[in-house]
CSV table of N, CA and C in Angstrom, one decimal:
chain,number,residue,atom,x,y,z
A,437,MET,N,-12.0,-12.2,13.2
A,437,MET,CA,-10.9,-12.3,12.4
A,437,MET,C,-9.8,-12.9,13.3
A,438,SER,N,-9.2,-14.0,12.7
A,438,SER,CA,-8.0,-14.7,13.5
A,438,SER,C,-6.7,-13.9,13.3
A,439,ARG,N,-5.8,-14.1,14.1
A,439,ARG,CA,-4.5,-13.4,14.0
A,439,ARG,C,-3.8,-13.9,12.7
A,440,ASN,N,-3.9,-15.1,12.1
A,440,ASN,CA,-3.5,-15.4,10.8
A,440,ASN,C,-4.0,-14.6,9.7
A,441,GLU,N,-5.3,-14.5,9.8
A,441,GLU,CA,-6.1,-13.8,8.6
A,441,GLU,C,-5.8,-12.5,8.7
A,442,PHE,N,-5.6,-11.8,9.9
A,442,PHE,CA,-5.1,-10.4,9.9
A,442,PHE,C,-3.8,-10.1,9.5
A,443,SER,N,-2.8,-11.2,9.8
A,443,SER,CA,-1.5,-11.1,9.2
A,443,SER,C,-1.3,-11.2,7.7
A,444,TYR,N,-2.3,-12.2,7.0
A,444,TYR,CA,-2.5,-12.2,5.7
A,444,TYR,C,-2.7,-11.0,5.0
A,445,LEU,N,-3.9,-10.3,5.7
A,445,LEU,CA,-4.4,-9.0,5.1
A,445,LEU,C,-3.4,-7.8,5.3
A,446,ILE,N,-2.5,-7.9,6.3
A,446,ILE,CA,-1.4,-6.8,6.3
A,446,ILE,C,-0.5,-7.1,5.2
A,447,ALA,N,0.0,-8.4,4.9
A,447,ALA,CA,0.9,-9.0,4.2
A,447,ALA,C,0.5,-8.5,2.6
A,448,SER,N,-0.7,-8.6,2.4
A,448,SER,CA,-1.3,-8.3,1.1
A,448,SER,C,-1.3,-6.8,0.9
A,449,TYR,N,-1.5,-6.0,1.7
A,449,TYR,CA,-1.2,-4.6,1.8
A,449,TYR,C,0.2,-4.1,1.4
A,450,ALA,N,1.2,-4.8,1.9
A,450,ALA,CA,2.6,-4.8,1.6
A,450,ALA,C,2.9,-5.1,0.2
A,451,ARG,N,2.4,-6.2,-0.2
A,451,ARG,CA,2.7,-6.8,-1.6
A,451,ARG,C,2.1,-5.7,-2.5
A,452,ARG,N,0.8,-5.1,-2.4
A,452,ARG,CA,0.3,-4.3,-3.4
A,452,ARG,C,0.9,-2.8,-3.2
A,453,ALA,N,1.6,-2.5,-2.0
A,453,ALA,CA,2.2,-1.3,-2.0
A,453,ALA,C,3.5,-1.4,-2.9
A,454,LYS,N,4.0,-2.5,-2.7
A,454,LYS,CA,5.4,-2.8,-3.6
A,454,LYS,C,5.2,-2.8,-4.9
A,455,GLN,N,3.9,-3.4,-5.4
A,455,GLN,CA,3.4,-3.3,-6.8
A,455,GLN,C,3.3,-1.8,-7.5
A,456,LEU,N,2.6,-0.9,-6.6
A,456,LEU,CA,2.4,0.5,-6.8
A,456,LEU,C,3.8,1.2,-6.8
A,457,GLY,N,4.8,0.8,-6.2
A,457,GLY,CA,5.9,1.7,-6.0
A,457,GLY,C,5.7,2.5,-4.7
A,458,ALA,N,4.9,2.2,-4.1
A,458,ALA,CA,4.7,2.8,-2.5
A,458,ALA,C,5.5,2.3,-1.4
A,459,ASN,N,5.8,3.0,-0.3
A,459,ASN,CA,6.5,2.5,0.8
A,459,ASN,C,5.8,2.5,1.8
A,460,ALA,N,4.5,2.8,2.0
A,460,ALA,CA,3.7,2.8,3.1
A,460,ALA,C,2.2,2.9,2.7
A,461,VAL,N,1.3,2.5,3.6
A,461,VAL,CA,-0.1,2.6,3.3
A,461,VAL,C,-0.8,3.0,4.8
A,462,ASN,N,-1.7,4.1,4.4
A,462,ASN,CA,-2.5,4.7,5.4
A,462,ASN,C,-3.7,3.9,5.5
A,463,ILE,N,-4.1,3.2,6.5
A,463,ILE,CA,-5.3,2.4,6.6
A,463,ILE,C,-6.2,2.8,7.7
A,464,VAL,N,-7.5,3.2,7.5
A,464,VAL,CA,-8.7,3.8,8.5
A,464,VAL,C,-9.6,2.7,8.6
A,465,SER,N,-10.2,2.5,9.5
A,465,SER,CA,-11.8,1.9,9.5
A,465,SER,C,-12.6,2.7,8.9
A,466,TYR,N,-13.6,2.2,8.1
A,466,TYR,CA,-14.4,3.0,7.2
A,466,TYR,C,-15.9,2.3,7.3
A,467,TYR,N,-16.6,2.7,8.4
A,467,TYR,CA,-18.0,1.9,8.4
A,467,TYR,C,-19.1,3.2,8.4
A,468,ARG,N,-20.1,2.8,7.5
A,468,ARG,CA,-21.1,3.7,7.2
A,468,ARG,C,-20.7,5.0,7.0
A,469,LYS,N,-19.6,5.2,6.1
A,469,LYS,CA,-19.0,6.5,5.6
A,469,LYS,C,-18.5,7.2,6.5
A,470,VAL,N,-18.1,6.7,7.5
A,470,VAL,CA,-17.4,7.3,8.8
A,470,VAL,C,-15.8,6.7,8.9
A,471,GLU,N,-14.9,7.7,8.9
A,471,GLU,CA,-13.6,7.2,9.0
A,471,GLU,C,-13.0,7.2,10.5
A,472,THR,N,-12.5,6.0,10.9
A,472,THR,CA,-12.0,6.0,12.3
A,472,THR,C,-10.5,5.6,12.1
A,473,SER,N,-9.6,6.6,12.6
A,473,SER,CA,-8.1,6.3,12.4
A,473,SER,C,-7.5,6.1,14.0
A,474,SER,N,-6.7,5.0,13.8
A,474,SER,CA,-6.1,4.5,15.2
A,474,SER,C,-4.8,3.7,14.8
A,475,THR,N,-3.9,3.9,15.5
A,475,THR,CA,-2.6,3.2,15.3
A,475,THR,C,-2.8,1.6,16.0
A,476,THR,N,-3.6,1.4,16.7
A,476,THR,CA,-3.8,0.3,17.4
A,476,THR,C,-5.1,-0.5,17.3
A,477,ASP,N,-6.1,0.2,16.9
A,477,ASP,CA,-7.5,-0.5,16.7
A,477,ASP,C,-8.2,-0.2,15.3
A,478,PHE,N,-9.1,-1.0,15.1
A,478,PHE,CA,-10.1,-0.7,14.1
A,478,PHE,C,-11.5,-1.2,14.4
A,479,GLU,N,-12.5,-0.5,13.8
A,479,GLU,CA,-14.0,-0.5,14.1
A,479,GLU,C,-14.5,-2.0,13.6
A,480,TYR,N,-15.2,-2.7,14.3
A,480,TYR,CA,-15.6,-4.0,14.0
A,480,TYR,C,-17.2,-4.0,14.6
A,481,HIS,N,-17.9,-4.5,13.6
A,481,HIS,CA,-19.5,-4.8,14.0
A,481,HIS,C,-19.9,-6.1,13.9
A,482,SER,N,-20.6,-6.6,14.8
A,482,SER,CA,-21.0,-7.9,14.9
A,482,SER,C,-22.7,-7.9,14.8
A,483,GLY,N,-23.3,-8.8,14.0
A,483,GLY,CA,-24.6,-8.8,13.9
A,483,GLY,C,-25.1,-10.3,14.5
A,484,ALA,N,-26.4,-10.6,14.2
A,484,ALA,CA,-26.8,-11.8,14.5
A,484,ALA,C,-26.3,-12.9,13.8
A,485,VAL,N,-25.9,-12.6,12.3
A,485,VAL,CA,-25.6,-13.4,11.4
A,485,VAL,C,-24.2,-13.4,10.9
A,486,ILE,N,-23.8,-12.3,10.8
A,486,ILE,CA,-22.5,-12.0,10.4
A,486,ILE,C,-21.6,-10.8,11.1
A,487,ALA,N,-20.3,-10.9,11.2
A,487,ALA,CA,-19.4,-10.1,11.6
A,487,ALA,C,-18.5,-9.5,10.5
A,488,ALA,N,-18.3,-8.0,10.6
A,488,ALA,CA,-17.8,-7.5,9.5
A,488,ALA,C,-17.1,-6.3,9.9
A,489,PHE,N,-16.1,-5.8,9.0
A,489,PHE,CA,-15.3,-4.6,9.3
A,489,PHE,C,-14.9,-4.1,7.8
A,490,ALA,N,-14.8,-2.9,7.8
A,490,ALA,CA,-14.4,-2.3,6.4
A,490,ALA,C,-13.1,-1.3,6.6
A,491,LEU,N,-12.2,-1.5,5.6
A,491,LEU,CA,-10.9,-0.7,5.6
A,491,LEU,C,-11.0,0.2,4.6
A,492,LYS,N,-10.4,1.5,4.6
A,492,LYS,CA,-10.2,2.4,3.5
A,492,LYS,C,-8.7,2.6,3.5
A,493,ASP,N,-7.9,2.5,2.3
A,493,ASP,CA,-6.6,2.4,2.2
A,493,ASP,C,-6.1,3.6,1.4
A,494,GLU,N,-4.8,4.1,1.4
A,494,GLU,CA,-4.3,4.9,0.5
A,494,GLU,C,-2.7,4.7,0.6
A,495,PHE,N,-2.3,4.4,-0.7
A,495,PHE,CA,-0.8,3.9,-0.9
A,495,PHE,C,0.0,5.2,-1.1
A,496,VAL,N,1.1,5.4,-0.3
A,496,VAL,CA,1.9,6.6,-0.5
A,496,VAL,C,3.3,6.1,-0.4
A,497,MET,N,4.1,7.2,-0.9
A,497,MET,CA,5.5,7.2,-1.0
A,497,MET,C,6.1,8.3,0.1
A,498,LEU,N,6.7,7.7,1.1
A,498,LEU,CA,7.2,8.5,2.2
A,498,LEU,C,8.6,8.8,1.8
A,499,VAL,N,9.1,10.2,2.0
A,499,VAL,CA,10.5,10.6,1.5
A,499,VAL,C,11.5,10.8,2.6
A,500,ASP,N,12.6,10.4,2.9
A,500,ASP,CA,13.4,10.7,3.9
A,500,ASP,C,14.0,12.1,3.7
A,501,GLU,N,14.0,13.0,4.6
A,501,GLU,CA,14.4,14.4,4.4
A,501,GLU,C,15.9,14.5,4.9
């Protein structure tokens, strides 16, 4: 995935969060039903024909106290 594609993906999460009235998105890698959470990395698998990754998201509303 190129940097531009990744930027577009993150922007689409921001647009969807705004539509849902959320102000944050919790995103984790989700491969073979195993969640991997990291603030800097995501799990990526490369095969002979394709390369893929899966993300699982949760839109949330964070409240300042």
